[in-house]
Amino acid sequence: MSGKAKLHYFNGRGRIFFLRWLLAAAGVEFEECFLETKDDLVKLQKDGSLLFQQVPMVEIDGMKMVQTRAISNYIATKYNLYGKDLKERALIDMYVEAVIDLNELLMTHTFQPADKKEQHFATIVDKATNRYFPVYEKVLKDHGQDFLVGNRFSRADVQLLETLLMAEECKPDILANFPHLQSFKARISNIPTIKKFLQPGSQRKPPLQEKDVPKLMKIFH
Amino acid sequence: MAGKPKLHYTKGRGKMESIRWLLAAAGVEFEEEFIETKEDLEKLRNDGFLLFQQVPMVEIDGMKMVQTRAILSYIAAKYNLYGKDLKERAWIDMYVEGTTDLMGMIMYLPFQPADTKEKNLALIIERATTRYFPVYEKALKDHGHDYLVGNKLSWADIHLLEAILMAEECKPDILSAFPLLQAFKGRTSNIPTIKKFLQPGSQRKPPADEKFVAVVRKIFNI
């Protein structure tokens, strides 16, 4: 009875984007069940499918998992994308948590009121280029390996790549001063499962457009 | 060279408190170096001790760990508080994320503008009693065990106790509709390491008062 994993979310990136990436990078096929209206959300809440009444929810291995971090931890461990021991896990966690922080900034950009957008954009660029990217650039430079941790592909690489691409959507030349991140981006993008996910027609979702924000607010508010 | 873990943070709860709880519950002695001024934080940054220029930072096992969840996961795994297999881990993670969300709301309350405090407090109470506590009450009811996952003390139990006590500071009778959580609270508070942490003079920190909020705002520029 363990069919494909099934994701319940709206048809956009939101909090589930790195889950889709992780599943795709691990070569795991998954189905998606999109919430289009508030009623769709209420139905899931009413039938007891959502532990804390929230999405994302992923049906996987007989569980209805919720909480993005719990789900991604499970997938990463199951598909060997979480390092070989406790110390590698610790490094991966540190790198991933920071990437999540930056992603949060990127993700909330579309929701900023018009008068706050410019300042928010400046904050994104500042944090990305002064706080976060220099760390990963240095990590790659210092060990000279292809992957962030343990000389082996892990969720940290997937999640960093995804963030680099999202940051470039915000500002196309944002990686100008980070040669190691540029080659990292090219290298990881060429991994077959990831290359496939980056192609049109995959389950990767486009950035949220302003015109779609009202629909989203209707479902979740 | 494995000395005691050393925690770098302010003298308040904030994001470090869950780490203090977990270490204490695991029976691990730890030291603390307090950030009291903006200059203390700048020094840590300039010395290159903070990977992403942020605290919490915990010196442990030769690492300078940052990112609260990374630190908590490491400690939980190291001290066998993270379940026995992948599925137990998954449940612990789900439960911990829920209590993290609830405690996050409570943590920010002292920093909210005065005119929104009442509304935010009401929301916390509503979420606690209708979204979060029912889940843990049901979990305990369904399996009838003393602990949330795997019939064994885990990070999820310690985190839940912390959340319960914080919620009770918001509203003392907040557990009135949750008999199993009340029993859980009594039971878990009596675990020797936790009992010790709950006593005066321990490294547990008090809730933030207005004076402390002002200090924190200065240090972090918020």
CSV table of C-alpha atoms in Angstrom, one decimal:
chain,number,residue,atom,x,y,z
A,1,MET,CA,0.0,0.0,0.0
A,2,SER,CA,3.0,2.3,-0.2
A,3,GLY,CA,2.2,4.1,-3.4
A,4,LYS,CA,3.8,7.4,-4.4
A,5,ALA,CA,4.2,10.1,-1.9
A,6,LYS,CA,1.3,12.6,-2.1
A,7,LEU,CA,1.8,16.4,-1.4
A,8,HIS,CA,-1.2,18.5,-0.3
A,9,TYR,CA,-0.6,22.2,-0.8
A,10,PHE,CA,-1.5,25.0,-3.1
A,11,ASN,CA,-0.2,25.1,-6.6
A,12,GLY,CA,2.8,27.3,-5.9
A,13,ARG,CA,6.1,27.3,-4.1
A,14,GLY,CA,5.4,28.5,-0.7
A,15,ARG,CA,6.8,26.4,2.2
A,16,ILE,CA,6.8,23.2,0.2
A,17,PHE,CA,9.2,24.2,-2.5
A,18,PHE,CA,12.2,22.6,-0.9
A,19,LEU,CA,10.2,19.4,-0.3
A,20,ARG,CA,9.5,19.1,-4.0
A,21,TRP,CA,13.2,19.7,-4.7
A,22,LEU,CA,14.3,17.1,-2.2
A,23,LEU,CA,12.0,14.5,-3.5
A,24,ALA,CA,13.0,15.2,-7.0
A,25,ALA,CA,16.7,15.3,-6.2
A,26,ALA,CA,16.3,11.9,-4.5
A,27,GLY,CA,14.6,10.6,-7.6
A,28,VAL,CA,11.3,9.9,-5.8
A,29,GLU,CA,8.1,10.2,-7.8
A,30,PHE,CA,5.3,12.1,-6.1
A,31,GLU,CA,1.8,13.2,-6.8
A,32,GLU,CA,0.3,16.5,-5.9
A,33,CYS,CA,-3.2,17.4,-4.6
A,34,PHE,CA,-3.7,21.2,-5.0
A,35,LEU,CA,-5.7,23.3,-2.7
A,36,GLU,CA,-7.6,25.7,-4.9
A,37,THR,CA,-10.2,27.2,-2.5
A,38,LYS,CA,-10.6,27.6,1.3
A,39,ASP,CA,-13.1,24.8,1.2
A,40,ASP,CA,-10.4,22.4,0.0
A,41,LEU,CA,-8.4,23.4,3.1
A,42,VAL,CA,-11.4,23.1,5.4
A,43,LYS,CA,-12.2,19.7,4.1
A,44,LEU,CA,-8.7,18.4,4.9
A,45,GLN,CA,-9.0,20.0,8.4
A,46,LYS,CA,-12.4,18.5,9.0
A,47,ASP,CA,-11.4,14.9,8.0
A,48,GLY,CA,-8.6,15.0,10.6
A,49,SER,CA,-5.8,14.8,8.0
A,50,LEU,CA,-3.9,17.8,9.3
A,51,LEU,CA,-2.3,17.3,12.7
A,52,PHE,CA,-2.1,21.0,13.5
A,53,GLN,CA,-4.7,22.1,11.0
A,54,GLN,CA,-2.0,23.3,8.6
A,55,VAL,CA,-0.5,22.4,5.3
A,56,PRO,CA,1.8,21.2,3.8
A,57,MET,CA,0.9,17.7,4.5
A,58,VAL,CA,2.6,14.8,2.8
A,59,GLU,CA,1.2,11.3,2.7
A,60,ILE,CA,4.2,9.0,2.8
A,61,ASP,CA,4.9,5.5,4.1
A,62,GLY,CA,1.5,5.2,5.8
A,63,MET,CA,1.9,8.5,7.6
A,64,LYS,CA,0.2,11.9,7.1
A,65,MET,CA,3.2,14.0,7.8
A,66,VAL,CA,3.0,17.7,8.6
A,67,GLN,CA,5.5,20.4,9.5
A,68,THR,CA,7.9,21.1,6.7
A,69,ARG,CA,11.1,20.5,8.7
A,70,ALA,CA,9.8,17.1,10.0
A,71,ILE,CA,8.9,16.1,6.5
A,72,SER,CA,12.2,17.2,4.9
A,73,ASN,CA,14.2,15.5,7.7
A,74,TYR,CA,12.4,12.3,7.1
A,75,ILE,CA,12.9,12.4,3.3
A,76,ALA,CA,16.5,13.4,3.6
A,77,THR,CA,17.3,10.6,6.0
A,78,LYS,CA,15.3,8.0,4.1
A,79,TYR,CA,17.1,8.8,0.9
A,80,ASN,CA,20.6,9.2,2.3
A,81,LEU,CA,20.9,12.9,1.8
A,82,TYR,CA,21.7,13.7,5.4
A,83,GLY,CA,25.3,12.9,5.9
A,84,LYS,CA,27.0,9.8,7.3
A,85,ASP,CA,27.1,10.6,11.0
A,86,LEU,CA,26.1,13.0,13.7
A,87,LYS,CA,28.7,15.6,13.0
A,88,GLU,CA,28.0,15.8,9.2
A,89,ARG,CA,24.3,16.1,10.1
A,90,ALA,CA,25.1,19.0,12.4
A,91,LEU,CA,27.0,20.8,9.6
A,92,ILE,CA,24.2,20.0,7.1
A,93,ASP,CA,21.6,21.3,9.6
A,94,MET,CA,23.5,24.5,10.2
A,95,TYR,CA,23.8,25.2,6.4
A,96,VAL,CA,20.2,24.3,5.7
A,97,GLU,CA,18.7,26.4,8.6
A,98,ALA,CA,20.5,29.4,7.3
A,99,VAL,CA,19.3,28.8,3.8
A,100,ILE,CA,15.8,28.5,5.1
A,101,ASP,CA,16.2,31.9,6.8
A,102,LEU,CA,17.3,33.5,3.4
A,103,ASN,CA,14.5,31.7,1.6
A,104,GLU,CA,12.0,33.1,4.1
A,105,LEU,CA,13.2,36.6,3.0
A,106,LEU,CA,13.0,35.7,-0.7
A,107,MET,CA,9.6,34.1,-0.3
A,108,THR,CA,7.9,36.9,1.5
A,109,HIS,CA,9.0,39.5,-1.0
A,110,THR,CA,5.9,39.1,-3.2
A,111,PHE,CA,3.7,39.7,-0.1
A,112,GLN,CA,5.3,43.0,0.8
A,113,PRO,CA,3.1,46.1,0.6
A,114,ALA,CA,4.2,48.4,-2.3
A,115,ASP,CA,5.7,51.0,-0.1
A,116,LYS,CA,7.9,48.4,1.7
A,117,LYS,CA,9.1,46.5,-1.4
A,118,GLU,CA,12.2,48.5,-2.2
A,119,GLN,CA,13.6,48.4,1.3
A,120,HIS,CA,12.8,44.7,1.5
A,121,PHE,CA,14.6,44.1,-1.7
A,122,ALA,CA,17.7,45.9,-0.4
A,123,THR,CA,17.6,43.8,2.8
A,124,ILE,CA,17.4,40.6,0.7
A,125,VAL,CA,20.4,41.6,-1.4
A,126,ASP,CA,22.4,42.8,1.7
A,127,LYS,CA,21.8,39.6,3.7
A,128,ALA,CA,22.4,37.3,0.7
A,129,THR,CA,25.6,38.9,-0.3
A,130,ASN,CA,27.0,39.9,3.1
A,131,ARG,CA,25.8,37.3,5.5
A,132,TYR,CA,24.9,34.0,3.7
A,133,PHE,CA,26.7,33.6,0.3
A,134,PRO,CA,30.1,34.4,1.7
A,135,VAL,CA,29.8,31.5,4.1
A,136,TYR,CA,29.0,28.9,1.4
A,137,GLU,CA,31.6,30.4,-0.9
A,138,LYS,CA,34.2,30.0,1.8
A,139,VAL,CA,33.2,26.5,2.7
A,140,LEU,CA,33.5,25.4,-1.0
A,141,LYS,CA,36.8,27.3,-1.4
A,142,ASP,CA,38.3,25.9,1.8
A,143,HIS,CA,37.8,22.2,1.1
A,144,GLY,CA,37.8,22.4,-2.7
A,145,GLN,CA,35.2,19.7,-3.0
A,146,ASP,CA,32.2,19.4,-5.2
A,147,PHE,CA,29.6,19.3,-2.4
A,148,LEU,CA,29.2,21.2,0.8
A,149,VAL,CA,29.5,18.4,3.4
A,150,GLY,CA,31.4,15.2,3.5
A,151,ASN,CA,32.4,15.2,-0.2
A,152,ARG,CA,29.1,13.7,-1.0
A,153,PHE,CA,25.8,15.0,-2.3
A,154,SER,CA,23.4,16.0,0.5
A,155,ARG,CA,20.2,18.0,1.1
A,156,ALA,CA,22.5,21.0,1.9
A,157,ASP,CA,23.5,21.1,-1.7
A,158,VAL,CA,20.0,20.7,-3.0
A,159,GLN,CA,18.6,23.4,-0.7
A,160,LEU,CA,21.5,25.8,-1.4
A,161,LEU,CA,21.1,25.4,-5.2
A,162,GLU,CA,17.4,26.2,-5.0
A,163,THR,CA,18.1,29.3,-2.9
A,164,LEU,CA,20.8,30.5,-5.4
A,165,LEU,CA,18.3,30.2,-8.2
A,166,MET,CA,15.6,32.0,-6.2
A,167,ALA,CA,18.0,34.8,-5.4
A,168,GLU,CA,18.9,35.1,-9.0
A,169,GLU,CA,15.2,35.5,-9.9
A,170,CYS,CA,15.3,38.5,-7.5
A,171,LYS,CA,18.5,39.9,-8.9
A,172,PRO,CA,20.1,38.1,-11.9
A,173,ASP,CA,23.7,39.1,-11.1
A,174,ILE,CA,23.5,38.4,-7.4
A,175,LEU,CA,26.3,35.8,-7.7
A,176,ALA,CA,28.7,38.1,-9.5
A,177,ASN,CA,31.2,38.1,-6.6
A,178,PHE,CA,31.0,34.4,-5.8
A,179,PRO,CA,32.8,32.3,-8.4
A,180,HIS,CA,32.7,29.1,-6.3
A,181,LEU,CA,28.9,29.4,-5.9
A,182,GLN,CA,28.6,30.0,-9.7
A,183,SER,CA,30.4,26.8,-10.5
A,184,PHE,CA,28.6,25.0,-7.6
A,185,LYS,CA,25.3,26.1,-9.2
A,186,ALA,CA,26.3,24.8,-12.6
A,187,ARG,CA,27.6,21.5,-11.2
A,188,ILE,CA,24.7,20.7,-9.0
A,189,SER,CA,22.2,21.7,-11.8
A,190,ASN,CA,23.8,19.0,-13.9
A,191,ILE,CA,23.1,16.2,-11.6
A,192,PRO,CA,20.6,14.0,-13.6
A,193,THR,CA,17.7,14.1,-11.2
A,194,ILE,CA,18.1,17.8,-10.6
A,195,LYS,CA,18.6,18.6,-14.3
A,196,LYS,CA,15.3,16.8,-15.0
A,197,PHE,CA,13.6,18.8,-12.3
A,198,LEU,CA,14.9,22.1,-13.8
A,199,GLN,CA,13.4,21.3,-17.2
A,200,PRO,CA,10.0,22.7,-18.3
A,201,GLY,CA,7.1,20.4,-17.5
A,202,SER,CA,8.6,19.2,-14.2
A,203,GLN,CA,6.8,19.7,-10.9
A,204,ARG,CA,8.9,22.7,-10.1
A,205,LYS,CA,6.7,25.7,-9.5
A,206,PRO,CA,7.2,29.2,-10.9
A,207,PRO,CA,7.7,32.2,-8.6
A,208,LEU,CA,4.5,33.6,-7.1
A,209,GLN,CA,3.0,36.3,-9.2
A,210,GLU,CA,1.4,39.3,-7.5
A,211,LYS,CA,-1.8,38.5,-9.3
A,212,ASP,CA,-2.0,35.2,-7.5
A,213,VAL,CA,-1.6,36.6,-4.1
A,214,PRO,CA,-5.4,37.4,-3.5
A,215,LYS,CA,-6.3,33.8,-4.3
A,216,LEU,CA,-3.8,32.6,-1.8
A,217,MET,CA,-5.0,35.0,0.9
A,218,LYS,CA,-8.5,33.6,0.3
A,219,ILE,CA,-7.5,30.1,1.0
A,220,PHE,CA,-5.3,30.7,4.1
A,221,HIS,CA,-7.0,33.7,5.8
B,1,MET,CA,39.4,18.3,25.0
B,2,ALA,CA,35.7,17.8,25.5
B,3,GLY,CA,34.9,20.3,28.2
B,4,LYS,CA,31.4,21.4,29.1
B,5,PRO,CA,29.3,22.9,26.3
B,6,LYS,CA,29.4,26.7,26.4
B,7,LEU,CA,26.3,28.7,25.5
B,8,HIS,CA,26.6,32.2,24.1
B,9,TYR,CA,23.4,34.3,24.4
B,10,THR,CA,21.7,37.0,26.4
B,11,LYS,CA,20.7,36.4,30.0
B,12,GLY,CA,17.1,35.7,28.9
B,13,ARG,CA,15.1,32.9,27.4
B,14,GLY,CA,14.7,33.7,23.8
B,15,LYS,CA,15.9,31.0,21.4
B,16,MET,CA,18.4,29.6,23.8
B,17,GLU,CA,16.0,28.5,26.4
B,18,SER,CA,14.9,25.2,24.7
B,19,ILE,CA,18.6,24.4,24.4
B,20,ARG,CA,19.1,24.9,28.1
B,21,TRP,CA,16.1,22.7,28.8
B,22,LEU,CA,17.4,19.9,26.6
B,23,LEU,CA,20.9,19.9,28.0
B,24,ALA,CA,19.6,20.1,31.6
B,25,ALA,CA,17.1,17.2,31.0
B,26,ALA,CA,19.9,15.1,29.5
B,27,GLY,CA,21.9,15.8,32.7
B,28,VAL,CA,24.6,17.7,30.8
B,29,GLU,CA,26.4,20.4,32.7
B,30,PHE,CA,27.0,23.5,30.7
B,31,GLU,CA,28.6,27.0,31.0
B,32,GLU,CA,27.1,30.2,29.8
B,33,GLU,CA,28.8,33.4,28.5
B,34,PHE,CA,26.3,36.2,28.5
B,35,ILE,CA,26.0,38.9,25.9
B,36,GLU,CA,25.1,42.0,27.9
B,37,THR,CA,25.9,44.8,25.4
B,38,LYS,CA,26.0,45.4,21.7
B,39,GLU,CA,29.8,45.4,22.0
B,40,ASP,CA,29.7,41.8,23.3
B,41,LEU,CA,27.8,40.7,20.2
B,42,GLU,CA,30.2,42.6,17.9
B,43,LYS,CA,33.2,41.0,19.5
B,44,LEU,CA,31.8,37.5,18.9
B,45,ARG,CA,31.1,38.6,15.3
B,46,ASN,CA,34.5,40.1,14.8
B,47,ASP,CA,36.3,37.1,16.2
B,48,GLY,CA,34.6,35.0,13.5
B,49,PHE,CA,32.8,32.9,16.1
B,50,LEU,CA,29.3,33.2,14.6
B,51,LEU,CA,28.9,31.5,11.3
B,52,PHE,CA,26.0,33.6,10.2
B,53,GLN,CA,26.7,36.5,12.6
B,54,GLN,CA,23.9,35.3,14.9
B,55,VAL,CA,23.3,33.8,18.2
B,56,PRO,CA,22.5,31.3,19.8
B,57,MET,CA,25.9,29.8,19.5
B,58,VAL,CA,27.0,26.7,21.4
B,59,GLU,CA,30.5,25.5,21.7
B,60,ILE,CA,30.2,21.8,21.8
B,61,ASP,CA,32.4,18.8,20.9
B,62,GLY,CA,34.9,21.1,19.1
B,63,MET,CA,32.3,22.9,17.1
B,64,LYS,CA,30.9,26.4,17.3
B,65,MET,CA,27.3,25.4,16.5
B,66,VAL,CA,24.8,27.9,15.4
B,67,GLN,CA,21.1,27.8,14.3
B,68,THR,CA,18.8,26.7,17.1
B,69,ARG,CA,17.3,23.7,15.4
B,70,ALA,CA,20.7,22.4,14.3
B,71,ILE,CA,21.9,22.6,17.9
B,72,LEU,CA,18.8,21.0,19.4
B,73,SER,CA,18.9,18.1,16.9
B,74,TYR,CA,22.5,17.5,17.6
B,75,ILE,CA,22.0,17.4,21.4
B,76,ALA,CA,18.8,15.3,21.1
B,77,ALA,CA,20.6,12.7,18.9
B,78,LYS,CA,23.7,12.7,21.0
B,79,TYR,CA,21.9,12.0,24.3
B,80,ASN,CA,19.4,9.5,22.9
B,81,LEU,CA,16.4,11.8,23.1
B,82,TYR,CA,15.5,11.4,19.4
B,83,GLY,CA,13.7,8.1,19.2
B,84,LYS,CA,15.0,4.7,18.1
B,85,ASP,CA,14.3,4.9,14.4
B,86,LEU,CA,13.3,7.0,11.5
B,87,LYS,CA,9.6,6.8,12.2
B,88,GLU,CA,9.9,7.8,15.8
B,89,ARG,CA,12.2,10.7,14.7
B,90,ALA,CA,9.4,11.8,12.3
B,91,TRP,CA,6.9,11.9,15.1
B,92,ILE,CA,9.2,13.7,17.5
B,93,ASP,CA,10.0,16.2,14.8
B,94,MET,CA,6.3,16.8,14.1
B,95,TYR,CA,5.5,17.3,17.8
B,96,VAL,CA,8.5,19.5,18.4
B,97,GLU,CA,7.7,21.7,15.4
B,98,GLY,CA,4.2,22.3,16.9
B,99,THR,CA,5.5,23.3,20.3
B,100,THR,CA,8.2,25.5,18.6
B,101,ASP,CA,5.4,27.3,16.8
B,102,LEU,CA,3.5,27.9,20.0
B,103,MET,CA,6.5,28.9,22.0
B,104,GLY,CA,7.6,31.2,19.2
B,105,MET,CA,4.3,33.1,19.6
B,106,ILE,CA,4.8,33.4,23.4
B,107,MET,CA,8.4,34.4,23.0
B,108,TYR,CA,7.7,37.4,20.9
B,109,LEU,CA,4.8,38.7,23.1
B,110,PRO,CA,7.0,41.1,25.2
B,111,PHE,CA,8.3,42.6,22.0
B,112,GLN,CA,5.0,43.4,20.4
B,113,PRO,CA,3.6,46.9,20.5
B,114,ALA,CA,1.5,47.6,23.6
B,115,ASP,CA,-1.7,48.0,21.6
B,116,THR,CA,-1.5,44.6,20.0
B,117,LYS,CA,-0.5,42.7,23.2
B,118,GLU,CA,-4.0,41.9,24.2
B,119,LYS,CA,-5.0,40.6,20.8
B,120,ASN,CA,-1.8,38.5,20.5
B,121,LEU,CA,-2.3,37.0,24.0
B,122,ALA,CA,-5.8,36.0,23.0
B,123,LEU,CA,-4.5,34.4,19.9
B,124,ILE,CA,-1.9,32.5,21.8
B,125,ILE,CA,-4.5,31.1,24.2
B,126,GLU,CA,-6.8,30.2,21.3
B,127,ARG,CA,-4.0,28.4,19.4
B,128,ALA,CA,-2.7,26.6,22.5
B,129,THR,CA,-6.2,25.3,23.5
B,130,THR,CA,-7.6,24.6,20.1
B,131,ARG,CA,-4.7,23.8,17.8
B,132,TYR,CA,-1.8,22.5,19.9
B,133,PHE,CA,-2.8,21.1,23.3
B,134,PRO,CA,-5.6,18.9,21.8
B,135,VAL,CA,-3.0,17.1,19.7
B,136,TYR,CA,-0.8,16.2,22.6
B,137,GLU,CA,-3.7,15.3,24.8
B,138,LYS,CA,-5.0,12.9,22.1
B,139,ALA,CA,-1.6,11.4,21.6
B,140,LEU,CA,-1.3,10.6,25.3
B,141,LYS,CA,-4.8,9.3,25.4
B,142,ASP,CA,-4.5,7.1,22.3
B,143,HIS,CA,-1.5,5.2,23.5
B,144,GLY,CA,-1.8,5.6,27.2
B,145,HIS,CA,1.9,5.8,27.7
B,146,ASP,CA,3.8,8.2,29.9
B,147,TYR,CA,5.7,9.7,27.0
B,148,LEU,CA,4.7,11.1,23.7
B,149,VAL,CA,6.8,8.8,21.4
B,150,GLY,CA,8.0,5.3,21.7
B,151,ASN,CA,7.2,4.9,25.4
B,152,LYS,CA,10.4,6.6,26.3
B,153,LEU,CA,11.5,10.1,27.3
B,154,SER,CA,12.4,12.1,24.2
B,155,TRP,CA,13.0,15.7,23.1
B,156,ALA,CA,9.3,15.9,22.3
B,157,ASP,CA,8.4,15.5,26.0
B,158,ILE,CA,10.9,18.0,27.3
B,159,HIS,CA,9.8,20.5,24.7
B,160,LEU,CA,6.2,20.0,25.5
B,161,LEU,CA,6.7,20.5,29.2
B,162,GLU,CA,8.6,23.7,28.4
B,163,ALA,CA,5.7,24.9,26.3
B,164,ILE,CA,3.1,24.0,28.9
B,165,LEU,CA,4.9,26.0,31.6
B,166,MET,CA,5.3,29.0,29.3
B,167,ALA,CA,1.6,28.8,28.4
B,168,GLU,CA,0.6,28.7,32.0
B,169,GLU,CA,2.6,31.8,32.6
B,170,CYS,CA,0.2,33.4,30.0
B,171,LYS,CA,-2.9,31.9,31.6
B,172,PRO,CA,-2.5,29.8,34.8
B,173,ASP,CA,-5.5,27.5,34.2
B,174,ILE,CA,-4.8,27.0,30.5
B,175,LEU,CA,-4.6,23.2,31.0
B,176,SER,CA,-8.0,23.0,32.7
B,177,ALA,CA,-9.5,21.1,29.8
B,178,PHE,CA,-6.6,18.7,29.4
B,179,PRO,CA,-6.4,16.2,32.2
B,180,LEU,CA,-3.8,14.0,30.6
B,181,LEU,CA,-1.5,17.0,29.9
B,182,GLN,CA,-1.9,17.9,33.6
B,183,ALA,CA,-0.7,14.4,34.6
B,184,PHE,CA,2.0,14.6,32.0
B,185,LYS,CA,3.2,17.9,33.4
B,186,GLY,CA,3.3,16.5,37.0
B,187,ARG,CA,5.1,13.3,35.9
B,188,THR,CA,7.7,14.9,33.6
B,189,SER,CA,8.4,17.7,36.1
B,190,ASN,CA,9.4,15.0,38.6
B,191,ILE,CA,12.1,13.5,36.4
B,192,PRO,CA,15.2,14.1,38.6
B,193,THR,CA,17.2,16.2,36.0
B,194,ILE,CA,14.1,18.2,35.1
B,195,LYS,CA,13.1,18.6,38.7
B,196,LYS,CA,16.5,20.0,39.4
B,197,PHE,CA,16.2,22.5,36.5
B,198,LEU,CA,12.9,23.7,37.8
B,199,GLN,CA,14.3,24.6,41.1
B,200,PRO,CA,15.4,28.2,42.0
B,201,GLY,CA,19.1,28.8,41.3
B,202,SER,CA,19.2,26.6,38.2
B,203,GLN,CA,20.2,28.0,34.8
B,204,ARG,CA,16.6,28.3,33.7
B,205,LYS,CA,15.8,31.9,32.8
B,206,PRO,CA,12.8,34.0,33.9
B,207,PRO,CA,10.3,35.5,31.4
B,208,ALA,CA,11.4,38.8,29.8
B,209,ASP,CA,10.3,42.0,31.6
B,210,GLU,CA,10.1,45.4,30.1
B,211,LYS,CA,13.6,46.3,31.3
B,212,PHE,CA,15.1,43.2,29.7
B,213,VAL,CA,13.2,43.8,26.5
B,214,ALA,CA,14.9,47.3,26.3
B,215,VAL,CA,18.3,45.7,26.8
B,216,VAL,CA,17.6,43.1,24.0
B,217,ARG,CA,16.4,45.7,21.6
B,218,LYS,CA,19.7,47.6,22.1
B,219,ILE,CA,21.9,44.6,21.7
B,220,PHE,CA,20.2,43.4,18.5
B,221,ASN,CA,19.1,46.7,17.1
B,222,ILE,CA,15.4,45.7,16.9
